[in-house]
PDB file of C-alpha atoms and ligand atoms in Angstrom:
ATOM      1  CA  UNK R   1     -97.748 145.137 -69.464  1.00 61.00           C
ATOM      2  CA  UNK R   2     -97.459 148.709 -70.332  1.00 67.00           C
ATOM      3  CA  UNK R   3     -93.851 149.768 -70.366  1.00 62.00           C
ATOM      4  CA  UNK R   4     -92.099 153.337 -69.706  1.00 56.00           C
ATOM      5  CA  UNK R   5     -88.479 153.781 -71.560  1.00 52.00           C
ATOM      6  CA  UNK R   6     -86.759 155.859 -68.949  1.00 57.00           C
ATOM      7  CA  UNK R   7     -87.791 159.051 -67.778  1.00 70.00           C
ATOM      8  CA  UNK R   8     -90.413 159.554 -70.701  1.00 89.00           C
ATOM      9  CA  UNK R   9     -93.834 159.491 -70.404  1.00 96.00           C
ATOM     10  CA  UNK R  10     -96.667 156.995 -71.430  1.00 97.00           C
ATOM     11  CA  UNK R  11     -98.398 158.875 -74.469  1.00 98.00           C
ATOM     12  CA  UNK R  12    -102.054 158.259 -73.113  1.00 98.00           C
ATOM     13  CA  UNK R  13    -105.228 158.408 -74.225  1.00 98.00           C
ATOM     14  CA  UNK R  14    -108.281 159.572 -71.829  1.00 99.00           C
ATOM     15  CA  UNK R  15    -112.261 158.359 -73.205  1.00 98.00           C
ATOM     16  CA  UNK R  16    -115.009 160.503 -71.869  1.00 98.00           C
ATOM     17  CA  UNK R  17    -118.748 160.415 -72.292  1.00 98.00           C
ATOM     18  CA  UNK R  18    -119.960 163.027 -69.598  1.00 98.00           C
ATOM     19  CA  UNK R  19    -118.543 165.463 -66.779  1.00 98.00           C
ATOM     20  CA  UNK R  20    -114.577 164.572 -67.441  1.00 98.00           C
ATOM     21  CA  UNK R  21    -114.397 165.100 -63.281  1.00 98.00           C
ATOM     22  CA  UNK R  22    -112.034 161.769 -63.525  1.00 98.00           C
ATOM     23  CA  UNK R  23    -110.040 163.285 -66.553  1.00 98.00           C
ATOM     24  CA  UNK R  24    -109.469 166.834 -64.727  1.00 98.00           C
ATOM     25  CA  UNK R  25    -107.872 164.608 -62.126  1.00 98.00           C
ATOM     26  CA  UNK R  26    -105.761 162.368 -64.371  1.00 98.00           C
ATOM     27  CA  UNK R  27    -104.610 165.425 -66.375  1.00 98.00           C
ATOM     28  CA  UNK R  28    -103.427 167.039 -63.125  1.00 98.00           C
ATOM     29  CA  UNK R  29    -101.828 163.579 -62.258  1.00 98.00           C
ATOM     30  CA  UNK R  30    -100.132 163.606 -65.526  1.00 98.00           C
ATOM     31  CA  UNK R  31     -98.771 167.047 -64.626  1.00 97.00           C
ATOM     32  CA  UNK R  32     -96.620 165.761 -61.622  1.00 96.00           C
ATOM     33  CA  UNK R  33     -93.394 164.950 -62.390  1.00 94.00           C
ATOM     34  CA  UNK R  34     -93.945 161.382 -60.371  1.00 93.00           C
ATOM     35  CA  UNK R  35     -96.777 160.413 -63.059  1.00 96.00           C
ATOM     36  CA  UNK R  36     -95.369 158.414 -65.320  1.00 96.00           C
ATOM     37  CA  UNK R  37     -97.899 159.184 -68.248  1.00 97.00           C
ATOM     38  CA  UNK R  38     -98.354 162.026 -69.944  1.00 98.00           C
ATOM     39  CA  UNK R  39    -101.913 162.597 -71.369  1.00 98.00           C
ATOM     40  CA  UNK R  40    -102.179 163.841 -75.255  1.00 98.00           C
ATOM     41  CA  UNK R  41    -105.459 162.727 -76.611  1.00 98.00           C
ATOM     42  CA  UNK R  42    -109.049 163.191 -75.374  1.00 98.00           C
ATOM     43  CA  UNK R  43    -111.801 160.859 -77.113  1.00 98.00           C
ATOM     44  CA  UNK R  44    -115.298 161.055 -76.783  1.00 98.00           C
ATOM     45  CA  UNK R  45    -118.179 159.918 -78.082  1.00 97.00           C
ATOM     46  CA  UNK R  46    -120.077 162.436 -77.307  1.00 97.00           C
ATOM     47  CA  UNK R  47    -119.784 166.231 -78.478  1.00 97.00           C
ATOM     48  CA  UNK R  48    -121.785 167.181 -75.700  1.00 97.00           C
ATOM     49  CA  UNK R  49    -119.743 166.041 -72.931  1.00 98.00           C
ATOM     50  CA  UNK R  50    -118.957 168.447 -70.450  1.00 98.00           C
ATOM     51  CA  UNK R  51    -115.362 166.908 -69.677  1.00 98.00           C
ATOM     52  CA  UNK R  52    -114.622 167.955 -73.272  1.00 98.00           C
ATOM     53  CA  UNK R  53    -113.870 171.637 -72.026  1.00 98.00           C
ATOM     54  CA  UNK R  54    -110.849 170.173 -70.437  1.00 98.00           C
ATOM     55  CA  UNK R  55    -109.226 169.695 -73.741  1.00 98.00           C
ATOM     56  CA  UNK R  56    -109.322 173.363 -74.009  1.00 98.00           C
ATOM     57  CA  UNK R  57    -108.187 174.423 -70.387  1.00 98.00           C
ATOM     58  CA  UNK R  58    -105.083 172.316 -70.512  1.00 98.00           C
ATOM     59  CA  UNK R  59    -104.156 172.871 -74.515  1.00 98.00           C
ATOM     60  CA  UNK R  60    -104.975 168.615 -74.955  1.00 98.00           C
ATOM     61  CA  UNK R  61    -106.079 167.448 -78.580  1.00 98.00           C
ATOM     62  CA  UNK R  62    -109.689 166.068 -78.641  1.00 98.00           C
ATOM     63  CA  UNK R  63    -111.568 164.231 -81.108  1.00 98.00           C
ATOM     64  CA  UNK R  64    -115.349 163.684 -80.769  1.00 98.00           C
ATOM     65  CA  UNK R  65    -116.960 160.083 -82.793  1.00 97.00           C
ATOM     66  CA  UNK R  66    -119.841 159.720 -83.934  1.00 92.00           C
ATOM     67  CA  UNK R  67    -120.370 156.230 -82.763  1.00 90.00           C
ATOM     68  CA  UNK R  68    -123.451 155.253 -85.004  1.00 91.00           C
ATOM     69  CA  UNK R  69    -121.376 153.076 -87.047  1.00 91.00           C
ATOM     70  CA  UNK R  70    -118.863 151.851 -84.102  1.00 93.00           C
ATOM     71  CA  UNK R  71    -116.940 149.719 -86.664  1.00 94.00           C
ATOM     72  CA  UNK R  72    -116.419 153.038 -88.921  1.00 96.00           C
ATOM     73  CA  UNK R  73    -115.480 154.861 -85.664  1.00 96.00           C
ATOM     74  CA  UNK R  74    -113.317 152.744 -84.158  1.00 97.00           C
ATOM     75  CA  UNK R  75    -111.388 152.299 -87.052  1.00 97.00           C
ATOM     76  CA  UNK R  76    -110.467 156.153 -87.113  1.00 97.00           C
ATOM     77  CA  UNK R  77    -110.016 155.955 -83.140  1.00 98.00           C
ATOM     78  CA  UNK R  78    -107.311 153.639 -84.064  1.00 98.00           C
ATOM     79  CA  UNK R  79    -106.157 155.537 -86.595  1.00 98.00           C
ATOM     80  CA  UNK R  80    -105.207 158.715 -84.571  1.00 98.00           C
ATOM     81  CA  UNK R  81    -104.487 156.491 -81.427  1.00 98.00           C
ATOM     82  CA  UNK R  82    -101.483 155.170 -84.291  1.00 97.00           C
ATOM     83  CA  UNK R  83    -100.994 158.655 -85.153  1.00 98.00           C
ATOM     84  CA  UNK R  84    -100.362 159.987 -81.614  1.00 98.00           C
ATOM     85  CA  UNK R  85     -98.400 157.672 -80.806  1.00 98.00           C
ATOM     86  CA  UNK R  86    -100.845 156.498 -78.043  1.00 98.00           C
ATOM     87  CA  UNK R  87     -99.706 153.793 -75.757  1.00 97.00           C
ATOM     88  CA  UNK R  88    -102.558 153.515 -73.021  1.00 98.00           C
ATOM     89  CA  UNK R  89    -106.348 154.339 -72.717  1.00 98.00           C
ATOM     90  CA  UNK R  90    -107.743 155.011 -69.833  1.00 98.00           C
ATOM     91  CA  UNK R  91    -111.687 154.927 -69.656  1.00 98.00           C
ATOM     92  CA  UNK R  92    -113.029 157.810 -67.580  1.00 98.00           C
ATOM     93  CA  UNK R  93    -116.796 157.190 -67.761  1.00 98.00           C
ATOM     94  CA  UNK R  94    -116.605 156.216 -71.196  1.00 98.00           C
ATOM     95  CA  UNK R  95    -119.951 154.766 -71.702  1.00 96.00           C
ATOM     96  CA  UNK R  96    -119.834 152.768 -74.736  1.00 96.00           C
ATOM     97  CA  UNK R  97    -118.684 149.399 -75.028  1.00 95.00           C
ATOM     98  CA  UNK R  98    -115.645 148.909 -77.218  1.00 97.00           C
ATOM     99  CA  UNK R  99    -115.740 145.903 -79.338  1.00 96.00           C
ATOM    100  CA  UNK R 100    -113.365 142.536 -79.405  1.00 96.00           C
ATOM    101  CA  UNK R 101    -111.116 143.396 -82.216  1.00 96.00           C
ATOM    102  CA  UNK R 102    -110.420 146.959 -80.616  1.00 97.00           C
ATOM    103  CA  UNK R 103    -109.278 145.496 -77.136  1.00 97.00           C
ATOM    104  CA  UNK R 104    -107.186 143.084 -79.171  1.00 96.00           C
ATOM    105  CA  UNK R 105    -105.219 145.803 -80.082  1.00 95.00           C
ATOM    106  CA  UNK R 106    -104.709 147.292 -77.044  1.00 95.00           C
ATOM    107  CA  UNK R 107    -104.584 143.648 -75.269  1.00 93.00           C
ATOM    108  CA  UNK R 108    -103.399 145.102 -71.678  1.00 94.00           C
ATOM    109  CA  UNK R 109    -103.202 148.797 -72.638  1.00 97.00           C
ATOM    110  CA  UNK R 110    -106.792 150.055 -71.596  1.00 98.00           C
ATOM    111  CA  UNK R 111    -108.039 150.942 -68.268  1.00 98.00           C
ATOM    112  CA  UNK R 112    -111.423 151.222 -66.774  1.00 98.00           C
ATOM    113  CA  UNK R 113    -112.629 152.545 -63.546  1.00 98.00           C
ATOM    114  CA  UNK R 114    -115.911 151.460 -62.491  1.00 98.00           C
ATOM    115  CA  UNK R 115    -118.110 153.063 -59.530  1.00 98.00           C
ATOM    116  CA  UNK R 116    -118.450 149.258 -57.738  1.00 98.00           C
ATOM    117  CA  UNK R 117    -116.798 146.578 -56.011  1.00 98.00           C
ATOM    118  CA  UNK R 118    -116.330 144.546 -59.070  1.00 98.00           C
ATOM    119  CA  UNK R 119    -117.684 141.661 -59.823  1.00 98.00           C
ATOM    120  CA  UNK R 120    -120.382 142.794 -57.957  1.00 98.00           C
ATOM    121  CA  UNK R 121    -122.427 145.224 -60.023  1.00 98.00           C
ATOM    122  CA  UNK R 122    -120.969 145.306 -63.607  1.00 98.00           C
ATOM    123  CA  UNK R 123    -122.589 147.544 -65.977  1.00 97.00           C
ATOM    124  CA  UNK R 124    -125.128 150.612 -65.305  1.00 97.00           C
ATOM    125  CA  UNK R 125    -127.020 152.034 -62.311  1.00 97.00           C
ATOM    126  CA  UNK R 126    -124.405 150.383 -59.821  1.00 98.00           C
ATOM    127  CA  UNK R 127    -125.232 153.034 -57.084  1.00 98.00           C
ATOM    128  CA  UNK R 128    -128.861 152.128 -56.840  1.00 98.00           C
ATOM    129  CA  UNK R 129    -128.459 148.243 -57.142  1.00 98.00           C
ATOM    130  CA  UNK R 130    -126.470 148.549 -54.173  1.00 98.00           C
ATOM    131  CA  UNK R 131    -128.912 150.533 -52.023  1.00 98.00           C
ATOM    132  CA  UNK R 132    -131.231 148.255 -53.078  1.00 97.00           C
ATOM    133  CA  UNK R 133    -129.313 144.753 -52.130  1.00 98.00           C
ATOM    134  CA  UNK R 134    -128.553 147.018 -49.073  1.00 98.00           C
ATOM    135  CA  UNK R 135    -125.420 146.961 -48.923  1.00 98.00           C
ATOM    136  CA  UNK R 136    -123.226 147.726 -46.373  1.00 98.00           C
ATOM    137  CA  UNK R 137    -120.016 148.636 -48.339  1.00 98.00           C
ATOM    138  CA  UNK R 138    -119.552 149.683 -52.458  1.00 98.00           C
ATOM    139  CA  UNK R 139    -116.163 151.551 -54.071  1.00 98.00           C
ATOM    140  CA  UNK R 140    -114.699 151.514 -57.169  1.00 98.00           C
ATOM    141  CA  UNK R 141    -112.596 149.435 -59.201  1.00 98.00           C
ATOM    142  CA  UNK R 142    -109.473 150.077 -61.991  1.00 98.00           C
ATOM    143  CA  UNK R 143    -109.272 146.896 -64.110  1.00 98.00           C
ATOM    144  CA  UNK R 144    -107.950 146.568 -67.188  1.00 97.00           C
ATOM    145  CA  UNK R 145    -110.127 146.117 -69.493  1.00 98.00           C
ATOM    146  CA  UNK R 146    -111.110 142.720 -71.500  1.00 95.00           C
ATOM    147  CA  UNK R 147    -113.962 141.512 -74.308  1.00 92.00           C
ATOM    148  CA  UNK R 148    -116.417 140.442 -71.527  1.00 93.00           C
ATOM    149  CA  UNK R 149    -117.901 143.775 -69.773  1.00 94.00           C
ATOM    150  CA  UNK R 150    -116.392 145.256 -66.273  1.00 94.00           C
ATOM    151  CA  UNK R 151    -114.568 141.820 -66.256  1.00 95.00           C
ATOM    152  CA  UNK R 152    -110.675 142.564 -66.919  1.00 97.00           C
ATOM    153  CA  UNK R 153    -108.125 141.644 -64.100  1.00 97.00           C
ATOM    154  CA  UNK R 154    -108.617 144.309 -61.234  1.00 98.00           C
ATOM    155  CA  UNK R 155    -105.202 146.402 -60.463  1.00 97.00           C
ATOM    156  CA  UNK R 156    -107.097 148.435 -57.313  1.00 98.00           C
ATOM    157  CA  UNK R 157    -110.312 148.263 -55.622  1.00 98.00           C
ATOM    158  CA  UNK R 158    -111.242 151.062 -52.488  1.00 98.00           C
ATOM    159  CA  UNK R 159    -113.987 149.936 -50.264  1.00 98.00           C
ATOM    160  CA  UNK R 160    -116.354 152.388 -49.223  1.00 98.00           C
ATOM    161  CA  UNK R 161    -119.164 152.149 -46.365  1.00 98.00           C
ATOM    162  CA  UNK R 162    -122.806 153.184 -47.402  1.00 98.00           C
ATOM    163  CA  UNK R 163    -124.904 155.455 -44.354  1.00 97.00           C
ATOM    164  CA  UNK R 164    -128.229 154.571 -43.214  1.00 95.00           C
ATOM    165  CA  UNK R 165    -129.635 157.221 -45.087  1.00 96.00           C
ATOM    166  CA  UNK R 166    -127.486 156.702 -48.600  1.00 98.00           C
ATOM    167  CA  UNK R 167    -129.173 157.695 -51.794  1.00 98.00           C
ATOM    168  CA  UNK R 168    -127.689 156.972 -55.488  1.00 98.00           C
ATOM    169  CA  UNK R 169    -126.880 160.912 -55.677  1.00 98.00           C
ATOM    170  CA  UNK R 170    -124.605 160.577 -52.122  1.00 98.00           C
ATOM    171  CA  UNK R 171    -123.068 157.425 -52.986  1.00 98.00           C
ATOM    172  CA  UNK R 172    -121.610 158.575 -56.493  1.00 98.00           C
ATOM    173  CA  UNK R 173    -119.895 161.854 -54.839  1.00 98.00           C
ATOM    174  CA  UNK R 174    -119.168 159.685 -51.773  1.00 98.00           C
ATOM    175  CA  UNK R 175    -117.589 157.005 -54.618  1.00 98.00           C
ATOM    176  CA  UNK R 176    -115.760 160.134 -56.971  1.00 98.00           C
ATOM    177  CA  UNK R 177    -113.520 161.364 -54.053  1.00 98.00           C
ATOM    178  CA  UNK R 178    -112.069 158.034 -53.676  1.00 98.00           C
ATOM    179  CA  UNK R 179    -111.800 157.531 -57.792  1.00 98.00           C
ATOM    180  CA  UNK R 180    -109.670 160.363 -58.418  1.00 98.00           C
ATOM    181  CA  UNK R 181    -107.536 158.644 -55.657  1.00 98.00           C
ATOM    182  CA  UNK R 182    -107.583 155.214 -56.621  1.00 98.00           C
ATOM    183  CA  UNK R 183    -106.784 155.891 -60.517  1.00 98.00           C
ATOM    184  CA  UNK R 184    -103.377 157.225 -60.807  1.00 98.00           C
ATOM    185  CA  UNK R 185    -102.340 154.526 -57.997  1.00 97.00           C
ATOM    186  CA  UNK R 186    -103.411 152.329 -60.023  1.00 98.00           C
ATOM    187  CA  UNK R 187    -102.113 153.748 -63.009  1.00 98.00           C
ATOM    188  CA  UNK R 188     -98.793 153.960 -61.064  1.00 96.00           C
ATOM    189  CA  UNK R 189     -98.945 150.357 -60.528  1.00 96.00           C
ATOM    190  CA  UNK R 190     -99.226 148.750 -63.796  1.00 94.00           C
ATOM    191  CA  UNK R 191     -96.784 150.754 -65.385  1.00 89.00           C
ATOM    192  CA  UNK R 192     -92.855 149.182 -64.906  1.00 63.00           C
ATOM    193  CA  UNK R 193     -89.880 152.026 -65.420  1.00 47.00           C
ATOM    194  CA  UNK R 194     -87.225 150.406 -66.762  1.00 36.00           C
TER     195      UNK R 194
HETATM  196  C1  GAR T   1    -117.426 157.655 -62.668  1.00 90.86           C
HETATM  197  O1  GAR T   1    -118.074 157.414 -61.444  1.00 90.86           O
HETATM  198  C2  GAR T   1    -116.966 156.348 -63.278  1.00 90.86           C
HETATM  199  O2  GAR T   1    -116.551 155.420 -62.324  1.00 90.86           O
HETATM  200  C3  GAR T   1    -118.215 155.879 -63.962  1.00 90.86           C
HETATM  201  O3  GAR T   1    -118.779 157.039 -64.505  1.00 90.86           O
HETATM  202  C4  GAR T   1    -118.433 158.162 -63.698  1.00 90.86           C
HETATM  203  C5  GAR T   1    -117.855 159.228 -64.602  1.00 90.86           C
HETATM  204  O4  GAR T   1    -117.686 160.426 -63.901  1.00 90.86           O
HETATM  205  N1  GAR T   1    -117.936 154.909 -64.954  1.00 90.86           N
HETATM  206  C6  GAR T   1    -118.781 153.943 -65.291  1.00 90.86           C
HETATM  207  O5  GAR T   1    -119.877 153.829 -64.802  1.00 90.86           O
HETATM  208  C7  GAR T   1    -118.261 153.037 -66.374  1.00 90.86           C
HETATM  209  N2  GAR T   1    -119.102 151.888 -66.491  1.00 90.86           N
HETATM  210  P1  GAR T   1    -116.778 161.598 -64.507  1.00 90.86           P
HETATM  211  O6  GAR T   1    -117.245 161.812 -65.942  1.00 90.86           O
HETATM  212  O7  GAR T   1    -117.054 162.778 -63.651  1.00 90.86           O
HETATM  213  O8  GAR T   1    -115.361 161.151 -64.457  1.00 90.86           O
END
């Protein structure tokens, strides 16, 4: 459990790959005097992510990895989580996998939101598998995150109701809107003001 000492905020820690659309939201969460993090780091693997251009618009310090060599990169993510003080991650559509010894540090501290009513559909393509099995309902998940993939103890789920005519493309913007919803409750949730 992640704790907040009074009115301060939860130095946090945001991990994009791509568009960032879930970090713009979570940085304007963290804006709001009611959020109780505040968000001071922005890790990517990627230097071509989109969502990076955030970092600039709302004067946040980024650091891009070369992940290559995770064990080399991780250890300097750790090293400038330690740095900034960092006390939660939150995984926007942070597409790599972060490895045992790195979740053991953060044992209850990282977040993950993932487009699907987990269990069902852990991992990649999650729209389309669910078309596919036609489904009637998919949503998205926060869970914190554990060693086994998109497996961690789930904080909030949304349901969401596919149309007849649903393709992978509708599904993920139908899926987003409720995301940037779902997220800060759930961030809200797991955090405990003393
Ligand atoms: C989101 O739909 C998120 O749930 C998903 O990637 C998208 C990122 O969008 N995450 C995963 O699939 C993680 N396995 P964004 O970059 O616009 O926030």
């Amino acid at each position: 459990m992640v704790k907040s000492i009074g009115p301060k905020k939860i130095r946090t820690a945001v991990f994009i790959s791509g568009t960032g659309s879930n970090l713009k939201n979570l940085i304007k969460f963290s804006l709001k005097k009611v959020s109780p993090i505040e968000i001071n780091l922005i890790v990517s693997n990627n230097l071509k992510a989109k969502g990076l251009k955030f970092a600039k618009m709302y004067k946040i310090k980024k650091k891009v990895y070369n992940y290559d060599k995770k064990k080399d990169s991780e250890k300097k993510i750790l090293k400038d989580l330690k740095s900034n003080d960092i006390k939660l991650i939150c995984l926007a559509g942070f597409m790599k996998i972060l490895s045992k010894d790195f979740i053991r540090r953060f044992k209850g501290k990282i977040l993950n939101i993932h487009p699907s009513l987990l269990p069902k559909y852990k991992g990649l393509n999650t729209h389309h598998r669910a078309i596919q099995n036609k489904e009637k309902y998919s949503g998205c998940t926060v869970h914190l995150v554990n060693s086994k993939l998109d497996s961690g103890k789930i904080i909030l789920q949304k349901k969401v109701k596919l149309s007849k005519k649903e393709t992978p493309s509708s599904l993920q913007k139908k899926i987003l809107k409720h995301e940037y919803i779902l997220y800060p409750r759930a961030i809200s949730k797991i955090l405990v003001n003393l």
